[in-house]
PDB file of C-alpha atoms in Angstrom:
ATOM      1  CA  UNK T   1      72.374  93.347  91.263  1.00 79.00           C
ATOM      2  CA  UNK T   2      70.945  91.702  94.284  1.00 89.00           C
ATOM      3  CA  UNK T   3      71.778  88.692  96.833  1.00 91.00           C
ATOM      4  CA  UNK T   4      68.967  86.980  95.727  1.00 93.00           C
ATOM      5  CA  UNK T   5      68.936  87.849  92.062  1.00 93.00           C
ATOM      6  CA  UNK T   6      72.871  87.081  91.764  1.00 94.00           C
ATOM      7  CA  UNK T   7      71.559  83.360  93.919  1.00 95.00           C
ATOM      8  CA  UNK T   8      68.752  82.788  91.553  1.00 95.00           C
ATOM      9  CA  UNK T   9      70.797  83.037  88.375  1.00 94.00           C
ATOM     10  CA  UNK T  10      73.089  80.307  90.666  1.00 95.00           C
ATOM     11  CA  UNK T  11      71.043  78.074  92.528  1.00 96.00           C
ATOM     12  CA  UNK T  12      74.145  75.673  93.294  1.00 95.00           C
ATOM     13  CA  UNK T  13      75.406  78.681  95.404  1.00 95.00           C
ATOM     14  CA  UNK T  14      72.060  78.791  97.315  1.00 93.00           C
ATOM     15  CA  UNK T  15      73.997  76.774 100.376  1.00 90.00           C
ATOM     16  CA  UNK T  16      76.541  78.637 100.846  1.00 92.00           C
ATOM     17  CA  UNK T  17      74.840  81.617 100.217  1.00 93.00           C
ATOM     18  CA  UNK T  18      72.003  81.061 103.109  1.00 91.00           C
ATOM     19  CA  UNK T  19      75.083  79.979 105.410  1.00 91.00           C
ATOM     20  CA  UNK T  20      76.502  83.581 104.451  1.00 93.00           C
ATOM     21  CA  UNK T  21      73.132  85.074 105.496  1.00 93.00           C
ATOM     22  CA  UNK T  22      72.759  83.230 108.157  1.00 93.00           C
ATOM     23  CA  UNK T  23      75.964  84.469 110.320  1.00 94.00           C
ATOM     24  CA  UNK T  24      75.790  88.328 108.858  1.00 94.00           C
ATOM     25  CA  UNK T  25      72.147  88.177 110.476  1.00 94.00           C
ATOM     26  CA  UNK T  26      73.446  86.302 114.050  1.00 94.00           C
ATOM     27  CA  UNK T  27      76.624  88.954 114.029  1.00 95.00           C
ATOM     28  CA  UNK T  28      74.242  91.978 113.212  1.00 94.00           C
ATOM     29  CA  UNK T  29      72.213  91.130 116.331  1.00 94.00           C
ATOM     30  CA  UNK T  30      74.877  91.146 118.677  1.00 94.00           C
ATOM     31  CA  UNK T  31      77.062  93.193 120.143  1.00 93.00           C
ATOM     32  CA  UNK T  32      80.193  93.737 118.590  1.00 94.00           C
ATOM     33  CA  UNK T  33      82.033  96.505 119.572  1.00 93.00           C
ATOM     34  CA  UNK T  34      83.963  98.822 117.430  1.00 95.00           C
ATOM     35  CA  UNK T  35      87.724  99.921 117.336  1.00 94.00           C
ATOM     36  CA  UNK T  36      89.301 103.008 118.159  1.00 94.00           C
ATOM     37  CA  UNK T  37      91.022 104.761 115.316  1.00 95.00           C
ATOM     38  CA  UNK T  38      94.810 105.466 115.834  1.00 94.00           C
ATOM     39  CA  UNK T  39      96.595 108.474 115.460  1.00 95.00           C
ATOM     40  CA  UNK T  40      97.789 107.879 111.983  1.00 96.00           C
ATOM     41  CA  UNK T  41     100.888 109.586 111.717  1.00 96.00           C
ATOM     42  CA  UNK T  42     102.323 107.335 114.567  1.00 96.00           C
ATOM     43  CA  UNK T  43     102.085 104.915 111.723  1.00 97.00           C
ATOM     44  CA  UNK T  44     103.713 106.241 109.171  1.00 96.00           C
ATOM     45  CA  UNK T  45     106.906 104.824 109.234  1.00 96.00           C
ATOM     46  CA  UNK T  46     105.779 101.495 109.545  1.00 97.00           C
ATOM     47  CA  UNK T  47     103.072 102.083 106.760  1.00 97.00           C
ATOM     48  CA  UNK T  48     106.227 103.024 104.280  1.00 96.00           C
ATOM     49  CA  UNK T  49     108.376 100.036 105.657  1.00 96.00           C
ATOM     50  CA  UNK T  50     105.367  97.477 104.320  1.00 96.00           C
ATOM     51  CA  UNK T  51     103.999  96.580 107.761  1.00 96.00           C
ATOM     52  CA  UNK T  52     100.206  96.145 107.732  1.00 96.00           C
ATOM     53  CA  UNK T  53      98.417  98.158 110.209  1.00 96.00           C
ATOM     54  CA  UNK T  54      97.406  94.975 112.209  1.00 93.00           C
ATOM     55  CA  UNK T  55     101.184  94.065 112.316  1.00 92.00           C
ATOM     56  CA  UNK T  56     102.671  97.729 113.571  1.00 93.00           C
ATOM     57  CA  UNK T  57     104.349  98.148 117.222  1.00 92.00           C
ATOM     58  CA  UNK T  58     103.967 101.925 116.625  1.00 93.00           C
ATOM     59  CA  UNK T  59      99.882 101.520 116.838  1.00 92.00           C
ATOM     60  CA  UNK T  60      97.994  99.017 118.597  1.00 88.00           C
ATOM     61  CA  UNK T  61      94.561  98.003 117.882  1.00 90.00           C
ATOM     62  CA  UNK T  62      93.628  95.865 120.811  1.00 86.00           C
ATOM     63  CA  UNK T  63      91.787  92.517 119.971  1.00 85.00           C
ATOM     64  CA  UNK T  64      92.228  89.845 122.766  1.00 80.00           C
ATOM     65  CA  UNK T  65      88.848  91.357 124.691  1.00 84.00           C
ATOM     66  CA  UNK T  66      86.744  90.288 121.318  1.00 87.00           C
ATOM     67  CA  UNK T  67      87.640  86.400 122.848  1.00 84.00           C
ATOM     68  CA  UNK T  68      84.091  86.629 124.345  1.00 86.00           C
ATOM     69  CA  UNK T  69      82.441  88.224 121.376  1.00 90.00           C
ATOM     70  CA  UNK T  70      83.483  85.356 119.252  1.00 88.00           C
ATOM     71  CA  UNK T  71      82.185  82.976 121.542  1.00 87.00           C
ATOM     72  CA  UNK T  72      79.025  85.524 121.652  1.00 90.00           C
ATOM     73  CA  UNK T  73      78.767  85.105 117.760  1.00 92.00           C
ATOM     74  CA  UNK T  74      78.970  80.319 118.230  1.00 88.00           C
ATOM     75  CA  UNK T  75      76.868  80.341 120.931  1.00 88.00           C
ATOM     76  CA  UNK T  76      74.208  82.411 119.200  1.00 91.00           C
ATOM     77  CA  UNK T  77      74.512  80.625 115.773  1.00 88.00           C
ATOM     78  CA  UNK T  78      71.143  78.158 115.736  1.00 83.00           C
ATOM     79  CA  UNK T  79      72.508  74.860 115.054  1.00 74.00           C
ATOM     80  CA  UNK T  80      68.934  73.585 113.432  1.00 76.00           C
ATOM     81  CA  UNK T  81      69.739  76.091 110.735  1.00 82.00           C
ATOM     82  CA  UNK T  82      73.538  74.667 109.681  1.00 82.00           C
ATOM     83  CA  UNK T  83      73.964  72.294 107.283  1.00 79.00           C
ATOM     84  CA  UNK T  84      74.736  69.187 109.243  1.00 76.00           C
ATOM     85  CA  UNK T  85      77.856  69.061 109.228  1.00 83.00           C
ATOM     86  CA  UNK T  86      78.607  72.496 110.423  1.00 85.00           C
ATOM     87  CA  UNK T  87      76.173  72.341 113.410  1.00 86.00           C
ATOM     88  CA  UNK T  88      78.040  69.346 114.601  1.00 86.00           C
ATOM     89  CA  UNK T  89      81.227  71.561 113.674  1.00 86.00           C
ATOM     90  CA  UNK T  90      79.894  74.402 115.662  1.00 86.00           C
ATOM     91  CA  UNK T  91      78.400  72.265 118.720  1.00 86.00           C
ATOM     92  CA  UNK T  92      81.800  70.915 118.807  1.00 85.00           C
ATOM     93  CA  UNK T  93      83.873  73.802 119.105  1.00 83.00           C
ATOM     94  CA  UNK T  94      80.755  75.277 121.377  1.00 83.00           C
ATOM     95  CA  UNK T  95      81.907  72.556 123.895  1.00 85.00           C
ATOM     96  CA  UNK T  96      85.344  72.745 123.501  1.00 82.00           C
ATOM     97  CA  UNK T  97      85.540  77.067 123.966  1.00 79.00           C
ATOM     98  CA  UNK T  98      83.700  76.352 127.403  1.00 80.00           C
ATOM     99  CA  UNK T  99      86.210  73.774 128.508  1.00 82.00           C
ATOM    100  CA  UNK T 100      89.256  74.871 127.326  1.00 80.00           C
ATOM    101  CA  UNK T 101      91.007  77.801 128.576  1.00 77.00           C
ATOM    102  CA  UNK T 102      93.856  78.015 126.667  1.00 75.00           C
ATOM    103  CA  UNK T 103      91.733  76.595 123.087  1.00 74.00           C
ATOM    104  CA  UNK T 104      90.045  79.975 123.995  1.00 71.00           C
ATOM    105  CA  UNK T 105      93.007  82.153 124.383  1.00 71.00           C
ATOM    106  CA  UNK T 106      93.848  81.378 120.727  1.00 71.00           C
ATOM    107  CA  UNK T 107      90.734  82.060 118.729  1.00 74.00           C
ATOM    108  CA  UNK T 108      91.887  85.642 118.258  1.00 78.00           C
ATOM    109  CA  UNK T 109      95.305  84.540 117.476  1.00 74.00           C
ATOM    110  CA  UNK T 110      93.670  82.166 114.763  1.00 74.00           C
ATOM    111  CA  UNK T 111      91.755  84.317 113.757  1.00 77.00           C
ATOM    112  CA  UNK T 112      94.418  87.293 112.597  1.00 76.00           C
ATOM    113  CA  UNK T 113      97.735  84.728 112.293  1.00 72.00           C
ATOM    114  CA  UNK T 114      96.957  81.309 109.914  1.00 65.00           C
ATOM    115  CA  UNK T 115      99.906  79.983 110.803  1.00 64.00           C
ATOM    116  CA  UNK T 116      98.918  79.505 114.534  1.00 64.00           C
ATOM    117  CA  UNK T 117      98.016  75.542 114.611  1.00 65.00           C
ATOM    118  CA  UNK T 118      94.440  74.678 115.943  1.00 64.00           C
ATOM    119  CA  UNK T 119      93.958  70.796 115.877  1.00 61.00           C
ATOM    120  CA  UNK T 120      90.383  71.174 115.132  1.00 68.00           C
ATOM    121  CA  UNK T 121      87.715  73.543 113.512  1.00 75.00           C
ATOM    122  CA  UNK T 122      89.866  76.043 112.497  1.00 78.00           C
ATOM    123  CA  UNK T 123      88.080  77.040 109.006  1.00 84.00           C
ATOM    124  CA  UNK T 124      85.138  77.703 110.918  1.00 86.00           C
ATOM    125  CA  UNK T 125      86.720  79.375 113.709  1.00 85.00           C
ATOM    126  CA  UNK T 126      88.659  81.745 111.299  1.00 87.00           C
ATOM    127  CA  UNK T 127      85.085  82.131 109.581  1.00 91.00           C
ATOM    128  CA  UNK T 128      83.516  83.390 112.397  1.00 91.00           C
ATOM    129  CA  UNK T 129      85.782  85.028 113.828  1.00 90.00           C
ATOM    130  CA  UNK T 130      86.223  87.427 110.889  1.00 93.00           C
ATOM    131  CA  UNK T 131      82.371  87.961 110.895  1.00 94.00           C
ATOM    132  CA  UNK T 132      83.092  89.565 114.125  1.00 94.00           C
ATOM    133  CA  UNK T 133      86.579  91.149 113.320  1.00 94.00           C
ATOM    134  CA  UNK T 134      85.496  92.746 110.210  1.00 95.00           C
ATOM    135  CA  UNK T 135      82.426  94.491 112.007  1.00 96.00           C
ATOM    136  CA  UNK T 136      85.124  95.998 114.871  1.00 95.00           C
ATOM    137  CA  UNK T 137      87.472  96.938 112.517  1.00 96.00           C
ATOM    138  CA  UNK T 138      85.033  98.522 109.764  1.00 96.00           C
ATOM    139  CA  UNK T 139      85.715 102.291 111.188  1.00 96.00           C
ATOM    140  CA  UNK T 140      89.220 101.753 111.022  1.00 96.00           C
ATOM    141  CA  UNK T 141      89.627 100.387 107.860  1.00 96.00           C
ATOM    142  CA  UNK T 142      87.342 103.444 106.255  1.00 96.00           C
ATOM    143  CA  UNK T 143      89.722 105.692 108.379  1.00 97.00           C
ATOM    144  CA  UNK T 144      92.670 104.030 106.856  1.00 97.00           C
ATOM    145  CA  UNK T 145      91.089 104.465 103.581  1.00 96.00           C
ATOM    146  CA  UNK T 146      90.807 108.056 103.585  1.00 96.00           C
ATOM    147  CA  UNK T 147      94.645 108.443 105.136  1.00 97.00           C
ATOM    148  CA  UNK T 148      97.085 106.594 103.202  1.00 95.00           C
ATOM    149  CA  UNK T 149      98.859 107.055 100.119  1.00 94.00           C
ATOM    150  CA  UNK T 150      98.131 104.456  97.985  1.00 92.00           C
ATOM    151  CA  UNK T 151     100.910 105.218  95.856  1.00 92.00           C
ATOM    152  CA  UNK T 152     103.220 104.448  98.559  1.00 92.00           C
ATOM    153  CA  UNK T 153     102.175 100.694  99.181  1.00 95.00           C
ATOM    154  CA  UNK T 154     101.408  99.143  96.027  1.00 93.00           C
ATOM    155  CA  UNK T 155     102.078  95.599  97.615  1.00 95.00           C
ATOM    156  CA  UNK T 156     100.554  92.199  97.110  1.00 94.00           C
ATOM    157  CA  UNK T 157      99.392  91.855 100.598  1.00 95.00           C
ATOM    158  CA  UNK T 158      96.585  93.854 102.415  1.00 96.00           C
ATOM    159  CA  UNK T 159      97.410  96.675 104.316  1.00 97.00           C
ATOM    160  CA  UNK T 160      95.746  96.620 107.094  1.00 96.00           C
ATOM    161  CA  UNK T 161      95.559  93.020 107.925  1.00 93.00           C
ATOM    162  CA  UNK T 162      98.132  91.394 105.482  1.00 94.00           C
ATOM    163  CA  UNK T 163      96.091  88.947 104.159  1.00 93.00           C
ATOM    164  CA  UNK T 164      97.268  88.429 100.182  1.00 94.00           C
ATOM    165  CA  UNK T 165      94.235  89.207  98.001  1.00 96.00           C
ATOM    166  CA  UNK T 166      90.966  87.179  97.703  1.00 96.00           C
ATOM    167  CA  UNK T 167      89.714  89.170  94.259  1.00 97.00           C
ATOM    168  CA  UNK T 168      90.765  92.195  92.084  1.00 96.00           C
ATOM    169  CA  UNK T 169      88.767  94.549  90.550  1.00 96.00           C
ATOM    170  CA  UNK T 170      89.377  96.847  87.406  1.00 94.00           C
ATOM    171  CA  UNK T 171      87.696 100.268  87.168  1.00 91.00           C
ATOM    172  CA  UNK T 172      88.062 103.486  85.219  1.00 83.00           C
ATOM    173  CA  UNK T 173      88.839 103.655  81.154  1.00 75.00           C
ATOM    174  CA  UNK T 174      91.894 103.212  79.425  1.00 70.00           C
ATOM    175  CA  UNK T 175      94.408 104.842  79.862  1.00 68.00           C
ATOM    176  CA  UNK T 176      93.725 105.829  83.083  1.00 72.00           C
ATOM    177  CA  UNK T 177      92.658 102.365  84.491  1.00 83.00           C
ATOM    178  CA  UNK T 178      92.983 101.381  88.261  1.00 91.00           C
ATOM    179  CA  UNK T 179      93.771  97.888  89.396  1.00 93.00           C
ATOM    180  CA  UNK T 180      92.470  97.307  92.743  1.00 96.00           C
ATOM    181  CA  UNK T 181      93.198  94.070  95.160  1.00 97.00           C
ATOM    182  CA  UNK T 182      90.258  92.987  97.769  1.00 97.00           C
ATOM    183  CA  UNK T 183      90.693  91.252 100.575  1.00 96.00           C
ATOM    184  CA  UNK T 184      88.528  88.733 101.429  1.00 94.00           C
ATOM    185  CA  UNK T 185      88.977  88.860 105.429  1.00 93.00           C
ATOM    186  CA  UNK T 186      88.721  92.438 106.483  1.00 94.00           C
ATOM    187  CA  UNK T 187      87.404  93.898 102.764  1.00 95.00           C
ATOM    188  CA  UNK T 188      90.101  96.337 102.235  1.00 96.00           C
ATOM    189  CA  UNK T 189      90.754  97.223  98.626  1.00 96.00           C
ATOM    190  CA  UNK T 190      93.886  98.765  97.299  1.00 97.00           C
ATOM    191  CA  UNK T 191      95.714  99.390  94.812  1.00 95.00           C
ATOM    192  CA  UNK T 192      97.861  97.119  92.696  1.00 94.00           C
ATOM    193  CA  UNK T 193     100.291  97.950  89.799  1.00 89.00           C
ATOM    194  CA  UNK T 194      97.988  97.348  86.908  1.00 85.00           C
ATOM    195  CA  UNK T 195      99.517  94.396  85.030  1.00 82.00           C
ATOM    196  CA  UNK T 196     101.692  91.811  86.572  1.00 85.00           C
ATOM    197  CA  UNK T 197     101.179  89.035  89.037  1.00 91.00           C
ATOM    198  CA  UNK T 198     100.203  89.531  92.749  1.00 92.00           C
ATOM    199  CA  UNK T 199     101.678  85.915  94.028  1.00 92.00           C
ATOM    200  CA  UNK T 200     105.193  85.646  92.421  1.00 89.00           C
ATOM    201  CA  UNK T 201     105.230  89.444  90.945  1.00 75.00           C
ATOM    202  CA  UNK T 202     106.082  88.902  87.705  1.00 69.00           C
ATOM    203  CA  UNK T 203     106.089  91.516  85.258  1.00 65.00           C
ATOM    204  CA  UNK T 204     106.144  90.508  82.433  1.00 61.00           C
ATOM    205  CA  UNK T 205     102.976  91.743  80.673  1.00 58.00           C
ATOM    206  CA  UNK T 206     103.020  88.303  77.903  1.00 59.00           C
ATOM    207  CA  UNK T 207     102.649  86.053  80.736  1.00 70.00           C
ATOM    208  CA  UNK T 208      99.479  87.141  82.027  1.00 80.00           C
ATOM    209  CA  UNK T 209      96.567  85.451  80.090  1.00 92.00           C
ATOM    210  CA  UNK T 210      92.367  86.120  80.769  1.00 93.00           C
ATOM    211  CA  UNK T 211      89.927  83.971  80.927  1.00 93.00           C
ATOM    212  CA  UNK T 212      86.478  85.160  80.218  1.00 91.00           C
ATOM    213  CA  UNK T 213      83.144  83.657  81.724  1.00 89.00           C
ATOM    214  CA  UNK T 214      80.415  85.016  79.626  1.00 85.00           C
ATOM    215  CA  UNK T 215      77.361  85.994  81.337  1.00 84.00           C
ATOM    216  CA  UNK T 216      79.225  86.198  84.713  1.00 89.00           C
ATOM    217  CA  UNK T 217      78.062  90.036  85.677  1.00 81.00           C
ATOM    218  CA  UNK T 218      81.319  90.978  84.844  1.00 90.00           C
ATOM    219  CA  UNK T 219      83.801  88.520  86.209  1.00 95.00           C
ATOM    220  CA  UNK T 220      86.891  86.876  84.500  1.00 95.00           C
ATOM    221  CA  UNK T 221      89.561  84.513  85.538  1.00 96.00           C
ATOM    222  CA  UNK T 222      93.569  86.673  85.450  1.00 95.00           C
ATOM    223  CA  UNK T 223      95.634  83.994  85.750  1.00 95.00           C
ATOM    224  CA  UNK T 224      99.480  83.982  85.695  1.00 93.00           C
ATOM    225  CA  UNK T 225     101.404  81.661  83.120  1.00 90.00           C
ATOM    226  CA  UNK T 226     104.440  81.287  85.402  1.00 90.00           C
ATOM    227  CA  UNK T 227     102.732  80.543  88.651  1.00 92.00           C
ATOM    228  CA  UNK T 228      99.778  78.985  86.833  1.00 93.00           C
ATOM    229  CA  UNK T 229      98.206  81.513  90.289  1.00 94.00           C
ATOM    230  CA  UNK T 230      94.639  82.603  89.501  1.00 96.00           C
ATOM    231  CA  UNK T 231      93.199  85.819  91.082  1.00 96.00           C
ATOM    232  CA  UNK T 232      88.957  86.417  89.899  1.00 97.00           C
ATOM    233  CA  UNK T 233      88.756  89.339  88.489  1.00 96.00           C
ATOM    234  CA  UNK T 234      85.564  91.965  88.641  1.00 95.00           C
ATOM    235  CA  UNK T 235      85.714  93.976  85.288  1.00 92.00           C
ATOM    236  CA  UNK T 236      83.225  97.137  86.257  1.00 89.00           C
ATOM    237  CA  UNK T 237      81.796  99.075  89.213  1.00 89.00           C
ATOM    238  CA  UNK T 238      78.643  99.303  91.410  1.00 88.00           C
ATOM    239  CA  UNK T 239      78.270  96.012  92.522  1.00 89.00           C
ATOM    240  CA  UNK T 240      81.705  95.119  94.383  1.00 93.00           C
ATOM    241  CA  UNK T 241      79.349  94.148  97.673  1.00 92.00           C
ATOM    242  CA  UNK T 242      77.722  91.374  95.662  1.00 94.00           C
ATOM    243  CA  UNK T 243      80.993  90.358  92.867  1.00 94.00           C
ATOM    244  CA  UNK T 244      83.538  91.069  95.578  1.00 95.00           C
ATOM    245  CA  UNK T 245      82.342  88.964  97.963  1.00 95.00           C
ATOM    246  CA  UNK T 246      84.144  85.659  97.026  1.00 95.00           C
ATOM    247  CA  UNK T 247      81.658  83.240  98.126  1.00 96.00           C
ATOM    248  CA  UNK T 248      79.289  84.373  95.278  1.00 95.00           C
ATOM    249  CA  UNK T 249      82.065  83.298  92.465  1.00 95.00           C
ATOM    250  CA  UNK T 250      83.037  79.849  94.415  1.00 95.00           C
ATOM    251  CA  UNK T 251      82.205  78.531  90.915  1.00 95.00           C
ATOM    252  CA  UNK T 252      84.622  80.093  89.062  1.00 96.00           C
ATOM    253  CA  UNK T 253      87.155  78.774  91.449  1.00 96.00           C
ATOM    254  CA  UNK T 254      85.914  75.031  90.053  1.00 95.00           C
ATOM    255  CA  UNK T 255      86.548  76.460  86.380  1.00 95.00           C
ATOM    256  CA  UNK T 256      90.072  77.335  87.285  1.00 96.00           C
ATOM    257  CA  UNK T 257      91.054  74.386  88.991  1.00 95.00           C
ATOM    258  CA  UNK T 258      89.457  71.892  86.244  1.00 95.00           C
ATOM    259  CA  UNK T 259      92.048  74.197  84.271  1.00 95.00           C
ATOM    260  CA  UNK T 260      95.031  73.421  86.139  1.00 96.00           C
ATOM    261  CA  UNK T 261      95.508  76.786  87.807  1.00 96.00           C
ATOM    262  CA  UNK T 262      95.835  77.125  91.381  1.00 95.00           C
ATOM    263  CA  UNK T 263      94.111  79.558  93.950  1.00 94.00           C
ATOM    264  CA  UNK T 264      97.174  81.602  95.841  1.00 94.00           C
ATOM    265  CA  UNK T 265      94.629  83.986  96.639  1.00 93.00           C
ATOM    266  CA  UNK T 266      93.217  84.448 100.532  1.00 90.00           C
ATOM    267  CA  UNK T 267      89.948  82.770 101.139  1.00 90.00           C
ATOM    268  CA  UNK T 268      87.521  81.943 103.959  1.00 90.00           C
ATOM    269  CA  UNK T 269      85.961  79.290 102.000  1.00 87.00           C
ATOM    270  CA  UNK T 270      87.606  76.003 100.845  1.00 74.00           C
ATOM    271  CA  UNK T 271      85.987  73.343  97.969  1.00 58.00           C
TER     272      UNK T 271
END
């Protein structure tokens, strides 16, 4: 499964999809630098207590310096490429990064923490600025990966940036199948208890209904009967950088909603 074979079998995604392709290509061509990995066990305690790696006193993973990367990533965006209301967007907030000081202090600070008000732009800024986070904390996150006991966390919230979960994923045969949660700002997967809900928790097994989307590669709507919360699902393996990427299943979010379920999931993108 490819970008453009997934885009030609969805040509109402081909928008959104060349905006994707767009900013990977302007944040691949500059430089973004990359975090330092922390000394794990100085974590530990904090990893059992439930607080994301992002979050911890005990480790610090120093972001305020990618300010001027961020900026970096705006000012090298070519407007004539946006759709036109985006390059307005982004000349816009161009203008007002120069200007502003203290607008500039916060794009970090928006970028990590949503509930950190900026008056303007901020689903763009958070966009972009997780382009460039996600690239600076990718050896981190493997690192992370590799260390922790996913047994021990089994949360509803990422653990390394806290974000709750943009997709899940199922792998593995019954009845040793894993349930895996992906977030959709710094692509961390973990794992999940294997039934239940991820946004109120609930347990019970009878209120969990599927809804299947035939032809879809794979992908099915889990939806919660208490919550009426909808997380998209990705039934399979070997194709999570294409299915798990969110903005390639914005369509199924449209299915859900004309349904009366509601996203609770994290998400860069907005209807």
């Amino acid at each position: 499964m490819t970008r453009d074979g997934w885009l030609a079998k969805h040509p109402y995604l081909q928008p959104v999809g060349e905006l994707h392709a767009l900013v990977d290509a302007t944040a691949d061509a500059i430089s973004i630098p990359t975090a330092r990995t922390p000394h794990w066990a100085e974590y530990t305690e904090d990893f059992h207590a439930g607080v994301p790696l992002l979050q911890s006193s005990k480790v610090v993973i120093g972001v305020s310096h990618l300010e001027k990367t961020v900026l970096s990533l705006i000012e090298a965006l070519p407007a004539s490429a946006l759709p036109g209301t985006l390059a307005e967007q982004c000349r816009a907030l161009k203008a007002r990064l120069h200007a502003d000081r203290d607008f500039r202090g916060l794009t970090v600070a928006e970028v990590l923490h949503e509930d950190v008000h900026v008056p303007a732009y901020s689903g763009l800024l958070r966009y972009l600025g997780w382009a460039v986070m996600v690239r600076y904390l990718a050896p981190v996150v493997e690192s992370f990966e590799q260390w922790r006991n996913e047994e021990r966390w089994l949360r509803n919230y990422c653990p390394a940036c806290g974000a709750p979960p943009a997709m899940a994923q199922l792998v593995g045969i019954d009845p040793g199948r894993l349930r895996l949660l992906s977030c959709g700002r710094c692509r961390t997967r973990w794992r999940y208890r294997r039934t239940g809900c991820p946004f109120c928790e609930n347990r019970d097994d009878h209120r969990l209904a599927v809804l299947d989307v035939e032809g879809e590669g794979g992908l099915r709507i889990d939806y919660c009967e208490s919550c009426r919360g909808y997380l998209k699902t990705y039934n399979g393996v070997g194709h999570e950088t294409i299915l798990l990427a969110d903005w390639t299943s914005l369509h199924l979010d449209v299915i859900a909603r004309d349904r009366g379920l509601k996203r609770l999931a994290g998400s860069l993108y907005e209807l």
